[in-house]
Each structure stands twice: as structure tokens, then as C-alpha cells.
Amino acid sequence: MTTDMTMEQTEESSGGGIFRWIGLFFLFTVLLLLFTLVKMPQPKIHAWILGTLNQQLNPMGIAASAEEGHIELGLGLKYEMSGVRLTMTDTQKVLKFSRLEVAPNVIGPLMQGKIGVHFALEEGSGSIVGDVKANSKGDDFDADIKIENVNLGRLGILPFATGLDGTADLKGTITLSGSPAAASGMTGKVNLTLAKIVIDAQKFKGFDIPRTAISDGAFDIDVSGGKATLNTARLGKPGGTDDFQGSASGDIKLNKILDNSEANLRLKFGFSDRYRQEKTISLLDSLLGMFKKPDGSFGVRLNGPMYGMQPAPDL
């Protein structure tokens, strides 16, 4: 019984997280308006927002800071922060961007019985701009996100998310709708492209990773009927100068808890001749012998839950 209750609580937390953030934002909006009307000093508002944000992020091992923040009341209420940094407290990896703007998006969503949030992240010439709206029950939401010229190294997303130092240029769109608490009802599309991918030479989890250069990548994923289907998922191009070339096909049967989602994937990948001369890659090449195809590439099938996928040769 205790295990069942824990699982239910975990699923509720996983599915409802986005709505807690939306609810928190609207609490911010109401309080910001109140603070503005009573003429509360901007530094006190900024300190309150950072304090509240860190209360939410600290359990996840993340600390937030910003150089300054202020309320704008031009064509509508919005809050802007500059010099924003999110730091992983265990690795000290930093996600940073020069400007963050959040604002309520009221009229359109309200006509649909929903509440809405508009946000914009900027760093250099890159931006991530999006709109999220949801109903009060949290069982129906829409997200529309556009990514333009984002440098993953400058922003710090690559080392922050993976622990690997490197960079890549990212652009694309993400559209999702449905209920995170009911994966079978989710629909949407992810369309992303990468360029100028470079992983720096470094030691990672005890291995010496050589400098890795990949010209580009593309991901085209459909979400519907409880599945995420990989129409396109590749890094690099076979026969080119890329140090690594790989592609994936198949689908993932979605679960309310991502780690419990069921994978049915086929991977094909290979290394350039130059890259194979690197000591670590040469060892890896030998260890992957059972997956090696006649053309020198590797084929792998991955099946089972995401937390414990079972690899098998795909020759």
C-alpha cells in the first residue's frame, strides 16, 4: 500500500509540475501588481522573487541569481530580469542568459477558459520565446515554443544538461498539448536542428573524451496516441568528415513517469577513421564488437523501459 501511494504521489508530481509553475507565476503577477500599486521599492520586489524562485529550485539542486530585475507597465504588466544564472550546486555548471521576460497572456486563453503565460529568454542574438496556457484543473494545456540561433555553449545548456563541455547552434519549434498527467492524451511536434556541434576534449565519468566535431543534426518527432515517434533523429552524416555519425528510428510509448516509458528504438552509428585512432574511441570500438555491422558501423536495438533499456545487436 505504501509503495502504491508513493507511486501515485510521484505521478501526480510529475504530471502537475508545469501547472504548479504556472500557478506560481500567476501568484507573482498578482503580487507584483499589488506591490506596484503600493509603491514597494523595486529592490525588495527583486529580492522577494529570487527568494521564492530559489525555494522552488533548491530541492532540485539548483540555485538562481540575477543582476537586476524590474516591473514594466507599458502595454501590459511584465517582469524583466537581466544577468540571470542558474547553477547546479553539485557540479557548479551554469545556465546563463542576459535577459528573461515573463508576462501574463490573458485575453486569448481566458476566452478558452484557460490562463496563459508568455516568456522570452535572450542571450546574444539567440532567443527562446514561448506561450503556455492551461485550464484551472491542470488537465489541459498548450505550449508553443520557438528557438532562434541559440548557442548552447554560450548559454551553458549543453554542460548544464549533460555535464559535457561543448557547444552547438540550435533552432526549431516545439508544440505540445494535452495533459502531462495522461501521457496517452498528449499530442504535438518537436522539430529541432543543430549546427557546428563541438564537444571539447575532457575527462567525463573517468573517460578521456577527445575533441569531437559534428557538422549538424536534425530531430523531427511526432507525439500522438501515447507515443513519441522518431521521424528523423540524426547527428552528422555518413561518409562526411564528422567524427561521429548516428541516427535513430522507432518510437517511445509514453508514461506519466518518463523513466517508465517503453522504448522500441533502432540505432545506427559510426566513427570517422581519424576518430578511431583516439585511444578511448579505439577501446570503445573494440567493446562494441558484438554490434558491429559488415560495413563497419554499429547497429543496436533498444527495448524496454527507459530506466533499463536492453541493448541487442541489430545487424
mmCIF file of N, CA and C in Angstrom, residues 11-23 113-115 132-142 177-183 186 256:
data_model
loop_
_atom_site.group_PDB
_atom_site.id
_atom_site.type_symbol
_atom_site.label_atom_id
_atom_site.label_comp_id
_atom_site.label_asym_id
_atom_site.label_seq_id
_atom_site.Cartn_x
_atom_site.Cartn_y
_atom_site.Cartn_z
ATOM 1 N N GLU A 11 3.629 10.281 -9.539
ATOM 2 C CA GLU A 11 2.994 10.547 -10.817
ATOM 3 C C GLU A 11 2.275 11.884 -10.788
ATOM 4 N N GLU A 12 1.598 12.173 -9.653
ATOM 5 C CA GLU A 12 0.917 13.447 -9.554
ATOM 6 C C GLU A 12 1.913 14.584 -9.631
ATOM 7 N N SER A 13 3.087 14.381 -8.975
ATOM 8 C CA SER A 13 4.115 15.420 -9.001
ATOM 9 C C SER A 13 4.658 15.605 -10.391
ATOM 10 N N SER A 14 4.903 14.477 -11.098
ATOM 11 C CA SER A 14 5.437 14.561 -12.456
ATOM 12 C C SER A 14 4.464 15.225 -13.396
ATOM 13 N N GLY A 15 3.183 14.848 -13.303
ATOM 14 C CA GLY A 15 2.207 15.402 -14.223
ATOM 15 C C GLY A 15 1.812 16.817 -13.907
ATOM 16 N N GLY A 16 1.838 17.200 -12.627
ATOM 17 C CA GLY A 16 1.327 18.510 -12.259
ATOM 18 C C GLY A 16 2.378 19.590 -12.122
ATOM 19 N N GLY A 17 3.662 19.247 -12.341
ATOM 20 C CA GLY A 17 4.731 20.211 -12.133
ATOM 21 C C GLY A 17 4.571 21.481 -12.934
ATOM 22 N N ILE A 18 4.232 21.341 -14.208
ATOM 23 C CA ILE A 18 4.112 22.523 -15.057
ATOM 24 C C ILE A 18 3.016 23.451 -14.562
ATOM 25 N N PHE A 19 1.956 22.874 -13.996
ATOM 26 C CA PHE A 19 0.853 23.704 -13.535
ATOM 27 C C PHE A 19 1.178 24.389 -12.217
ATOM 28 N N ARG A 20 2.017 23.777 -11.393
ATOM 29 C CA ARG A 20 2.476 24.458 -10.195
ATOM 30 C C ARG A 20 3.292 25.683 -10.563
ATOM 31 N N TRP A 21 4.124 25.537 -11.625
ATOM 32 C CA TRP A 21 4.916 26.682 -12.079
ATOM 33 C C TRP A 21 4.008 27.778 -12.636
ATOM 34 N N ILE A 22 2.976 27.400 -13.405
ATOM 35 C CA ILE A 22 2.042 28.399 -13.932
ATOM 36 C C ILE A 22 1.310 29.085 -12.782
ATOM 37 N N GLY A 23 0.870 28.296 -11.794
ATOM 38 C CA GLY A 23 0.201 28.880 -10.641
ATOM 39 C C GLY A 23 1.119 29.823 -9.879
ATOM 40 N N GLY A 113 -11.196 29.522 -21.446
ATOM 41 C CA GLY A 113 -11.284 29.017 -20.083
ATOM 42 C C GLY A 113 -9.937 28.626 -19.516
ATOM 43 N N LYS A 114 -8.860 29.294 -19.956
ATOM 44 C CA LYS A 114 -7.516 28.958 -19.512
ATOM 45 C C LYS A 114 -6.797 30.202 -19.023
ATOM 46 N N ILE A 115 -5.652 29.970 -18.397
ATOM 47 C CA ILE A 115 -4.750 31.046 -18.033
ATOM 48 C C ILE A 115 -3.492 30.891 -18.874
ATOM 49 N N VAL A 132 2.546 29.498 -22.932
ATOM 50 C CA VAL A 132 1.979 28.316 -22.285
ATOM 51 C C VAL A 132 0.632 28.708 -21.695
ATOM 52 N N LYS A 133 -0.382 27.881 -21.917
ATOM 53 C CA LYS A 133 -1.692 28.152 -21.320
ATOM 54 C C LYS A 133 -2.287 26.842 -20.806
ATOM 55 N N ALA A 134 -3.081 26.962 -19.751
ATOM 56 C CA ALA A 134 -3.643 25.769 -19.133
ATOM 57 C C ALA A 134 -4.950 26.124 -18.452
ATOM 58 N N ASN A 135 -5.835 25.111 -18.314
ATOM 59 C CA ASN A 135 -7.071 25.360 -17.576
ATOM 60 C C ASN A 135 -6.824 25.244 -16.087
ATOM 61 N N SER A 136 -7.795 25.641 -15.287
ATOM 62 C CA SER A 136 -7.607 25.710 -13.845
ATOM 63 C C SER A 136 -7.443 24.330 -13.205
ATOM 64 N N LYS A 137 -7.953 23.281 -13.854
ATOM 65 C CA LYS A 137 -7.851 21.934 -13.291
ATOM 66 C C LYS A 137 -6.506 21.288 -13.583
ATOM 67 N N GLY A 138 -5.769 21.840 -14.534
ATOM 68 C CA GLY A 138 -4.467 21.282 -14.862
ATOM 69 C C GLY A 138 -4.528 20.038 -15.725
ATOM 70 N N ASP A 139 -5.672 19.769 -16.373
ATOM 71 C CA ASP A 139 -5.768 18.569 -17.205
ATOM 72 C C ASP A 139 -5.796 18.902 -18.694
ATOM 73 N N ASP A 140 -5.489 20.141 -19.042
ATOM 74 C CA ASP A 140 -5.451 20.526 -20.455
ATOM 75 C C ASP A 140 -4.517 21.727 -20.602
ATOM 76 N N PHE A 141 -3.448 21.567 -21.385
ATOM 77 C CA PHE A 141 -2.516 22.664 -21.557
ATOM 78 C C PHE A 141 -2.027 22.707 -22.996
ATOM 79 N N ASP A 142 -1.502 23.856 -23.389
ATOM 80 C CA ASP A 142 -0.897 24.044 -24.710
ATOM 81 C C ASP A 142 0.422 24.782 -24.525
ATOM 82 N N SER A 177 0.354 19.720 -26.620
ATOM 83 C CA SER A 177 -0.936 19.991 -25.985
ATOM 84 C C SER A 177 -1.455 18.705 -25.363
ATOM 85 N N GLY A 178 -2.348 18.868 -24.395
ATOM 86 C CA GLY A 178 -2.919 17.715 -23.712
ATOM 87 C C GLY A 178 -2.700 17.824 -22.222
ATOM 88 N N SER A 179 -2.587 16.684 -21.558
ATOM 89 C CA SER A 179 -2.379 16.652 -20.114
ATOM 90 C C SER A 179 -1.127 15.859 -19.781
ATOM 91 N N PRO A 180 -0.141 16.480 -19.100
ATOM 92 C CA PRO A 180 1.056 15.744 -18.713
ATOM 93 C C PRO A 180 0.751 14.566 -17.801
ATOM 94 N N ALA A 181 -0.389 14.615 -17.094
ATOM 95 C CA ALA A 181 -0.752 13.525 -16.181
ATOM 96 C C ALA A 181 -1.399 12.354 -16.909
ATOM 97 N N ALA A 182 -1.666 12.516 -18.212
ATOM 98 C CA ALA A 182 -2.247 11.434 -19.017
ATOM 99 C C ALA A 182 -1.480 11.397 -20.336
ATOM 100 N N ALA A 183 -0.361 10.672 -20.349
ATOM 101 C CA ALA A 183 0.547 10.690 -21.495
ATOM 102 C C ALA A 183 -0.141 10.287 -22.795
ATOM 103 N N MET A 186 -1.454 13.211 -24.934
ATOM 104 C CA MET A 186 -0.555 14.256 -25.405
ATOM 105 C C MET A 186 -0.422 14.198 -26.924
ATOM 106 N N LYS A 256 3.317 8.426 -17.696
ATOM 107 C CA LYS A 256 3.266 9.628 -16.869
ATOM 108 C C LYS A 256 4.617 9.903 -16.217
#
